[in-house]
mmCIF file of C-alpha atoms in Angstrom:
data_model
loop_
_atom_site.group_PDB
_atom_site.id
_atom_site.type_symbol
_atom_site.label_atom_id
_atom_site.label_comp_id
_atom_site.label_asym_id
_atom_site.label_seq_id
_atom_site.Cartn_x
_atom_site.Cartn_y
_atom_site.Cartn_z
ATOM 1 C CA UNK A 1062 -53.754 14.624 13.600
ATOM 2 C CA UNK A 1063 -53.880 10.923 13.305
ATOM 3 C CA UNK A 1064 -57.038 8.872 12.301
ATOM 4 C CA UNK A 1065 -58.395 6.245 14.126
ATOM 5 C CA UNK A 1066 -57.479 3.764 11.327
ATOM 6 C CA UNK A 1067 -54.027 5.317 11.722
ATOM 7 C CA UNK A 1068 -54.262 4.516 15.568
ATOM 8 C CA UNK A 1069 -54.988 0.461 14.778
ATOM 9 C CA UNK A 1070 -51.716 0.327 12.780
ATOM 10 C CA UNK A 1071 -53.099 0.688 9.288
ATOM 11 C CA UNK A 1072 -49.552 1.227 7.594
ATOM 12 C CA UNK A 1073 -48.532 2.536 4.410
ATOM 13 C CA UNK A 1074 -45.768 -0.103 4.051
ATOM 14 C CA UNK A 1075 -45.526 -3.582 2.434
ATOM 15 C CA UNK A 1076 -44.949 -6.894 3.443
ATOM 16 C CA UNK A 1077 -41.632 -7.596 2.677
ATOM 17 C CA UNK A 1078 -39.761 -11.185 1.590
ATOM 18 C CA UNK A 1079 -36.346 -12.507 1.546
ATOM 19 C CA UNK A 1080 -34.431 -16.144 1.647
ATOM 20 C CA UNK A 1081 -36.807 -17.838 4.280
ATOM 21 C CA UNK A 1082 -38.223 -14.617 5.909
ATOM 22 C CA UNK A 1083 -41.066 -12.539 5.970
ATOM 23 C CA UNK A 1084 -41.105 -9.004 7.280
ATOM 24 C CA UNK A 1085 -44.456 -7.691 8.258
ATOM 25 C CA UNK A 1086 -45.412 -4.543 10.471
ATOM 26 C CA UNK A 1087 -45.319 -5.029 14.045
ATOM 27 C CA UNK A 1088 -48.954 -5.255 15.485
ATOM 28 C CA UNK A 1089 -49.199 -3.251 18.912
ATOM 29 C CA UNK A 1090 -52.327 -5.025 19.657
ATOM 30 C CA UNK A 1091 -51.654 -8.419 19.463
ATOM 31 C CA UNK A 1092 -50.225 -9.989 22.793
ATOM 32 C CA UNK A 1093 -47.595 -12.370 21.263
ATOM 33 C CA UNK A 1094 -45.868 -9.287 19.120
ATOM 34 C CA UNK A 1095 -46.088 -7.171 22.525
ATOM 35 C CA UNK A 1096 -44.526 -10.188 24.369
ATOM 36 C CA UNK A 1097 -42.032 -10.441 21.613
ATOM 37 C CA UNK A 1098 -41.074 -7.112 21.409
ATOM 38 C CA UNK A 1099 -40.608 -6.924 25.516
ATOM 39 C CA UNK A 1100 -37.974 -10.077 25.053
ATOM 40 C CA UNK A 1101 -35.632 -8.364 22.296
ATOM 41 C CA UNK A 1102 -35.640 -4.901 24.257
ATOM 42 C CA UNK A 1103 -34.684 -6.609 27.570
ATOM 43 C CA UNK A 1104 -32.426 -9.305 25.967
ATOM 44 C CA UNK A 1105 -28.781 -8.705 28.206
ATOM 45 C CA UNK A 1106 -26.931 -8.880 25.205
ATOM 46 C CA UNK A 1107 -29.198 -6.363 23.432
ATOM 47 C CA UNK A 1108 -29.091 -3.925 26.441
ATOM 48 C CA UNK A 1109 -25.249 -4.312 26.506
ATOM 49 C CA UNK A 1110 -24.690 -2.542 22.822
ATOM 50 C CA UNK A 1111 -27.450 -0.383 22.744
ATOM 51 C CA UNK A 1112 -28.757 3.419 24.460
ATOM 52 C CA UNK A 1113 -32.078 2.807 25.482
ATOM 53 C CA UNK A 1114 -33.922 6.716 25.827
ATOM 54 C CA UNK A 1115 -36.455 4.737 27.557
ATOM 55 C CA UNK A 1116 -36.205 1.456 29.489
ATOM 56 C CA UNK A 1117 -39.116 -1.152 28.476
ATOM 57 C CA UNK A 1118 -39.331 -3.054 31.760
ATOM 58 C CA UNK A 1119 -43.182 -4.820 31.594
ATOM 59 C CA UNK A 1120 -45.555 -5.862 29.294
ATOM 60 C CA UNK A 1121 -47.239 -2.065 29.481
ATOM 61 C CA UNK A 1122 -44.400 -0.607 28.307
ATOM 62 C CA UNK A 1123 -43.339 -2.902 25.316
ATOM 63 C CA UNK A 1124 -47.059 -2.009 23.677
ATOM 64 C CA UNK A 1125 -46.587 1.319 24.644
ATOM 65 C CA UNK A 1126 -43.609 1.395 22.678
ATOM 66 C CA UNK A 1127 -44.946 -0.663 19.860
ATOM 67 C CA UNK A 1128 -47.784 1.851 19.919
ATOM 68 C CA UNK A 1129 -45.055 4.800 18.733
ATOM 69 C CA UNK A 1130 -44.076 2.898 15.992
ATOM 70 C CA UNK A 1131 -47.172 2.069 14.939
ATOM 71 C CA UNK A 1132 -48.111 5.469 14.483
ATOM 72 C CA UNK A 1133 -44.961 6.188 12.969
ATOM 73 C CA UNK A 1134 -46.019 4.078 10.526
ATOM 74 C CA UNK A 1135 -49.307 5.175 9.696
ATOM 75 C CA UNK A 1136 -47.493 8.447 9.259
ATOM 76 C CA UNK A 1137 -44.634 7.146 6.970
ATOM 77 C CA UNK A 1138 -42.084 8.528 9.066
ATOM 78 C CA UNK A 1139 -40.668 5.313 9.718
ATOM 79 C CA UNK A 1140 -41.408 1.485 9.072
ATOM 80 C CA UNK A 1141 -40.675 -1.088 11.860
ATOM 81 C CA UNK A 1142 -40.738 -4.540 10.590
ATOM 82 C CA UNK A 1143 -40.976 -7.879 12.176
ATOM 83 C CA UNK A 1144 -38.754 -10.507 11.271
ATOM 84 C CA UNK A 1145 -40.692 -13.619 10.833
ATOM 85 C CA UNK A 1146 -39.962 -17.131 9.787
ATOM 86 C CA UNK A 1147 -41.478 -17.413 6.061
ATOM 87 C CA UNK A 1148 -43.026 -21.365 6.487
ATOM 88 C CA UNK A 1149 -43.713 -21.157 10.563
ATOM 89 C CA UNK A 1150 -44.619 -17.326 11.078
ATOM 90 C CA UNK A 1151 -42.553 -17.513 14.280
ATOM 91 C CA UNK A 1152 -40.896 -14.108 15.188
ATOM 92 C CA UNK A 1153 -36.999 -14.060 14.458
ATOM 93 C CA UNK A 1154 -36.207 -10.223 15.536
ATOM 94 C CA UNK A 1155 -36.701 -6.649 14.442
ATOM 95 C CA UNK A 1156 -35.622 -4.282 11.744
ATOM 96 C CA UNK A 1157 -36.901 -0.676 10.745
ATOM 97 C CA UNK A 1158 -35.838 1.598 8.438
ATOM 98 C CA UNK A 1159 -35.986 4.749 10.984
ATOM 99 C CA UNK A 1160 -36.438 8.313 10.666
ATOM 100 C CA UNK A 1161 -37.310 8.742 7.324
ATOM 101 C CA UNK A 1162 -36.921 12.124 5.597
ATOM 102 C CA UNK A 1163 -38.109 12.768 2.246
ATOM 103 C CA UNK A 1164 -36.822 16.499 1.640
ATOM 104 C CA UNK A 1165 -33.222 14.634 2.011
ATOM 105 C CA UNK A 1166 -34.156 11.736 1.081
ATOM 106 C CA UNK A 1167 -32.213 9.776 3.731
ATOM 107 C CA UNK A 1168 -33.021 7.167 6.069
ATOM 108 C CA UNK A 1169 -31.393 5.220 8.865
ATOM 109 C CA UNK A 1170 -31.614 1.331 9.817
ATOM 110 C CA UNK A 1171 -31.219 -0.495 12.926
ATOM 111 C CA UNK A 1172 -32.167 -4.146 13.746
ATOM 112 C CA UNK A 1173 -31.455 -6.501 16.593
ATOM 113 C CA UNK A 1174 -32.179 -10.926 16.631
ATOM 114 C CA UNK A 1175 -33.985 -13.145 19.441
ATOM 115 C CA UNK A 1176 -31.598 -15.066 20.689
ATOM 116 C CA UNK A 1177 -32.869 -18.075 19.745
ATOM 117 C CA UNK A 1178 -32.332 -17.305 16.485
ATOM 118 C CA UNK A 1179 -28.667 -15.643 15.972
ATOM 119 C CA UNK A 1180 -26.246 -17.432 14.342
ATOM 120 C CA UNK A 1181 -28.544 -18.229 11.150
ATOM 121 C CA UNK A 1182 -27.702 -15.033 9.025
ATOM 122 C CA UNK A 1183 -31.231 -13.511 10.027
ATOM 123 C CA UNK A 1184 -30.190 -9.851 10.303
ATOM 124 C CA UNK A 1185 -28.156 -9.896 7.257
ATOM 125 C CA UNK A 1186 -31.202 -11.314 5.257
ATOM 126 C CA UNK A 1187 -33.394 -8.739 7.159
ATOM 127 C CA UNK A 1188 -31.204 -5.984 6.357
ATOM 128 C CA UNK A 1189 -30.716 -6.669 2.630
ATOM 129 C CA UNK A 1190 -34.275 -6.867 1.971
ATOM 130 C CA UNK A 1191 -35.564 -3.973 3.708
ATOM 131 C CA UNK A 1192 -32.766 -2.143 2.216
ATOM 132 C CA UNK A 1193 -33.139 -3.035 -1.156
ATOM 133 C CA UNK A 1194 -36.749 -1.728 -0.488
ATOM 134 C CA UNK A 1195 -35.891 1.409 1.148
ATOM 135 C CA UNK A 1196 -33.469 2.467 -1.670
ATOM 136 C CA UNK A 1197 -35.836 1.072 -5.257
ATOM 137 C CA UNK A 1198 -39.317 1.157 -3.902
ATOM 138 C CA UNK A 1199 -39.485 3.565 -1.338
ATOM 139 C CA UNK A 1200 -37.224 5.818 -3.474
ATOM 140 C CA UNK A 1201 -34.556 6.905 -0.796
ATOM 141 C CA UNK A 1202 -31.164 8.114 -1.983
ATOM 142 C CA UNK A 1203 -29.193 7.354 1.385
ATOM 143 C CA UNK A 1204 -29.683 4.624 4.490
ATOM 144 C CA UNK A 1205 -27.269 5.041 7.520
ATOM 145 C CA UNK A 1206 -26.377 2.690 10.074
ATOM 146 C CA UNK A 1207 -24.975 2.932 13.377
ATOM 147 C CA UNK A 1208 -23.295 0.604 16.002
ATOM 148 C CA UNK A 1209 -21.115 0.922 18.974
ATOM 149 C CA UNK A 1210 -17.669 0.960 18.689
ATOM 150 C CA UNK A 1211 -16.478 -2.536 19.036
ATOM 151 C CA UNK A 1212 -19.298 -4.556 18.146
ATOM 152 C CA UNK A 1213 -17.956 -5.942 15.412
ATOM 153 C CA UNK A 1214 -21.014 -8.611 14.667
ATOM 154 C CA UNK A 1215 -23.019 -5.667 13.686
ATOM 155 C CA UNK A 1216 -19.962 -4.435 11.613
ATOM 156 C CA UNK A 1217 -19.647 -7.068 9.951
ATOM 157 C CA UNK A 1218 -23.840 -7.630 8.828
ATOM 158 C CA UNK A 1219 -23.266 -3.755 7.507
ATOM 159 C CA UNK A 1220 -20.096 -4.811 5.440
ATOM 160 C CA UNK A 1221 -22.080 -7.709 3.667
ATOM 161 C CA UNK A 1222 -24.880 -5.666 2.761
ATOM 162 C CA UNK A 1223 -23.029 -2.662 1.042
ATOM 163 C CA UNK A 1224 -22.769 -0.311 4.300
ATOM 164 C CA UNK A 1225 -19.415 1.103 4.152
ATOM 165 C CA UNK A 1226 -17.833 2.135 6.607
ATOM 166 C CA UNK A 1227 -17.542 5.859 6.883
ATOM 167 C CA UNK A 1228 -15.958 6.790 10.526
ATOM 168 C CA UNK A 1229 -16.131 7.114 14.016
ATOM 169 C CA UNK A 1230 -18.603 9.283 15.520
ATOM 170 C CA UNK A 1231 -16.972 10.079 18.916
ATOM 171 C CA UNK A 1232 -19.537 10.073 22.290
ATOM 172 C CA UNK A 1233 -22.468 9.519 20.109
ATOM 173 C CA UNK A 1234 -24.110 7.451 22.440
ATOM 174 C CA UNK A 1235 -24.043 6.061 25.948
ATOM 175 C CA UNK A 1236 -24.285 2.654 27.752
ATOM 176 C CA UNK A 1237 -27.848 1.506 29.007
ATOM 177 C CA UNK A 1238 -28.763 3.069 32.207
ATOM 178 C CA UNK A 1239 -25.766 4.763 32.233
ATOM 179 C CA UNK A 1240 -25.941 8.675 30.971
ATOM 180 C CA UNK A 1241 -22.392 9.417 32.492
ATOM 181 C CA UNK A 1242 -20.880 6.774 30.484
ATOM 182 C CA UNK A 1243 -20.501 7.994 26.419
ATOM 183 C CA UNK A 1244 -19.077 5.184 23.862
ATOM 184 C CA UNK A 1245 -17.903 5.941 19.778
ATOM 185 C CA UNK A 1246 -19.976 4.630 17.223
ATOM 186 C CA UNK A 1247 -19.030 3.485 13.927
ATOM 187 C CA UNK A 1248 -21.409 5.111 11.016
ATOM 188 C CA UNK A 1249 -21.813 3.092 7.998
ATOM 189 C CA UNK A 1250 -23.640 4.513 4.449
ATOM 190 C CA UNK A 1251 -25.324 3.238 1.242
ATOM 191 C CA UNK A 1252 -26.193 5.297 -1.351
ATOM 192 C CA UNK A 1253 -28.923 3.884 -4.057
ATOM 193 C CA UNK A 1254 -26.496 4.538 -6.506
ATOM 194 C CA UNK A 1255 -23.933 1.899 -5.074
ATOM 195 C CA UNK A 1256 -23.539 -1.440 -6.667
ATOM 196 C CA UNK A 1257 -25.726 -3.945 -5.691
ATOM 197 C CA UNK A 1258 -24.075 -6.635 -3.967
ATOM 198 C CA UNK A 1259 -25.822 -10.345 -2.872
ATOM 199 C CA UNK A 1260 -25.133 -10.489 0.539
ATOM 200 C CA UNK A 1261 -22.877 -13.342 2.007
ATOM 201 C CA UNK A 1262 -25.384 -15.017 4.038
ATOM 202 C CA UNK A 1263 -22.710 -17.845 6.017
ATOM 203 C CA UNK A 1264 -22.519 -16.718 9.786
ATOM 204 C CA UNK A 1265 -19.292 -16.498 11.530
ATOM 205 C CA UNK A 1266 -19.890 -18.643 14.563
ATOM 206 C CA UNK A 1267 -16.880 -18.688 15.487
ATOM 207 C CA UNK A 1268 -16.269 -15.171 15.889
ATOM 208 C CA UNK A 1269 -18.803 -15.336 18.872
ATOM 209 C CA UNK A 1270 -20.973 -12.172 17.027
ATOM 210 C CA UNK A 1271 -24.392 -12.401 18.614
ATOM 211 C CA UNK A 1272 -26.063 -10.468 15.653
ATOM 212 C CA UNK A 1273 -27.969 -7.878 18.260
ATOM 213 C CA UNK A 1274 -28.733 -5.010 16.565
ATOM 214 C CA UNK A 1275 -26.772 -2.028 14.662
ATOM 215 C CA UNK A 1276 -28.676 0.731 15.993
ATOM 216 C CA UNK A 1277 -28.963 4.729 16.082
ATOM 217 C CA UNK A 1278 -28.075 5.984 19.366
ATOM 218 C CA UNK A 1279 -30.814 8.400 19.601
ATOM 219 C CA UNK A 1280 -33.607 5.315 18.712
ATOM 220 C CA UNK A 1281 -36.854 5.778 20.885
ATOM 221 C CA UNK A 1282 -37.572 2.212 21.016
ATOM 222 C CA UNK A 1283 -35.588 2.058 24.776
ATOM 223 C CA UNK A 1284 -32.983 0.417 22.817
ATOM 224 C CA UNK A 1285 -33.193 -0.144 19.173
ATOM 225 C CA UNK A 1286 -33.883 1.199 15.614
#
């Protein structure tokens, strides 16, 4: 049963803080996270490496999503962050650290960027921080990422932040809207026990990497971690 405190998104979770970003929890009630959230899910390039188990079309369905997470949060089953600017408070994108199971002491991440703000080294900052969290503070022995085969952006942010690679798990997920059509995914692993490593923050513009998302293929955001 979850309290009513629970339902307004009281979460057991810091605020988190890296080079020029804060991560705070998502809040399902205000209009501007709800609005925000509703832009990354329906982004093309988002849609285009991600399986969405449900599509969020409208406004009603991005806080209804948020809402999930929210309680997820509240039950510490997972912790969905925002990505914020740290001086202007304006939202840069999205990581959680997903399905989190203390018996095994495992975790997995996914995160996607606005477009707006790619190209900046956002979602490797994101995902160092929150996994230097998830693997000292939070105590978790093992964080998995995910990504479809060939997105080598999200490759790469994995790589830079200790996620080695550790093969190819075949039809693991399929293409947005499409059930009939199955794609590989790469699965990457850090253990709390592997060296710490300061990311490389530099982007690779040239390589054309949007910085989406690495994300499970069984997320129920309708489309990301």
């Amino acid at each position: 049963m979850v309290s009513a405190d629970e339902q307004h998104g009281h979460s057991p979770f810091p605020d988190l803080y890296g080079p020029g970003i804060r991560l705070r929890m998502w809040d399902a009630d205000s209009a501007a996270d709800v609005a925000t959230w509703r832009r990354g899910l329906t982004d093309p390039e988002f849609r285009r490496w991600n399986t969405p188990l449900r599509l969020v079309e409208d406004l009603a369905d991005a806080r209804e999503s948020l809402r999930t997470k929210v309680l997820a949060a509240a039950e510490g089953s997972a912790a969905s962050y925002c990505v914020t600017d740290a001086a202007s408070g304006a939202a840069l994108g999205h990581i959680g650290v997903n399905a989190i199971n203390r018996v095994l002491s495992v975790a997995r991440v996914g995160y996607w960027v606005l477009p707006e703000a790619r190209g900046q080294g956002i979602a490797t900052r994101a995902l160092a921080v929150a996994s230097h969290w998830a693997l000292t503070e939070l105590g978790l022995h093992r964080l998995e990422l995910d990504h479809a085969l060939g997105h080598e952006a999200s490759c790469r942010i994995a790589e830079r932040c200790g996620f080695r690679y550790e093969g190819t798990l075949r039809g693991a997920m399929f293409e947005a809207g499409r059930h009939d059509a199955f794609r590989d995914m790469h699965l990457h692993g850090r253990l709390a026990t592997d060296p710490e490593r300061e990311p490389e923050i530099a982007w690779d513009r040239a390589s054309g990497g949007s910085g989406t998302s690495g994300t499970s293929g069984t997320s129920d955001v309708s489309g990301t971690s």
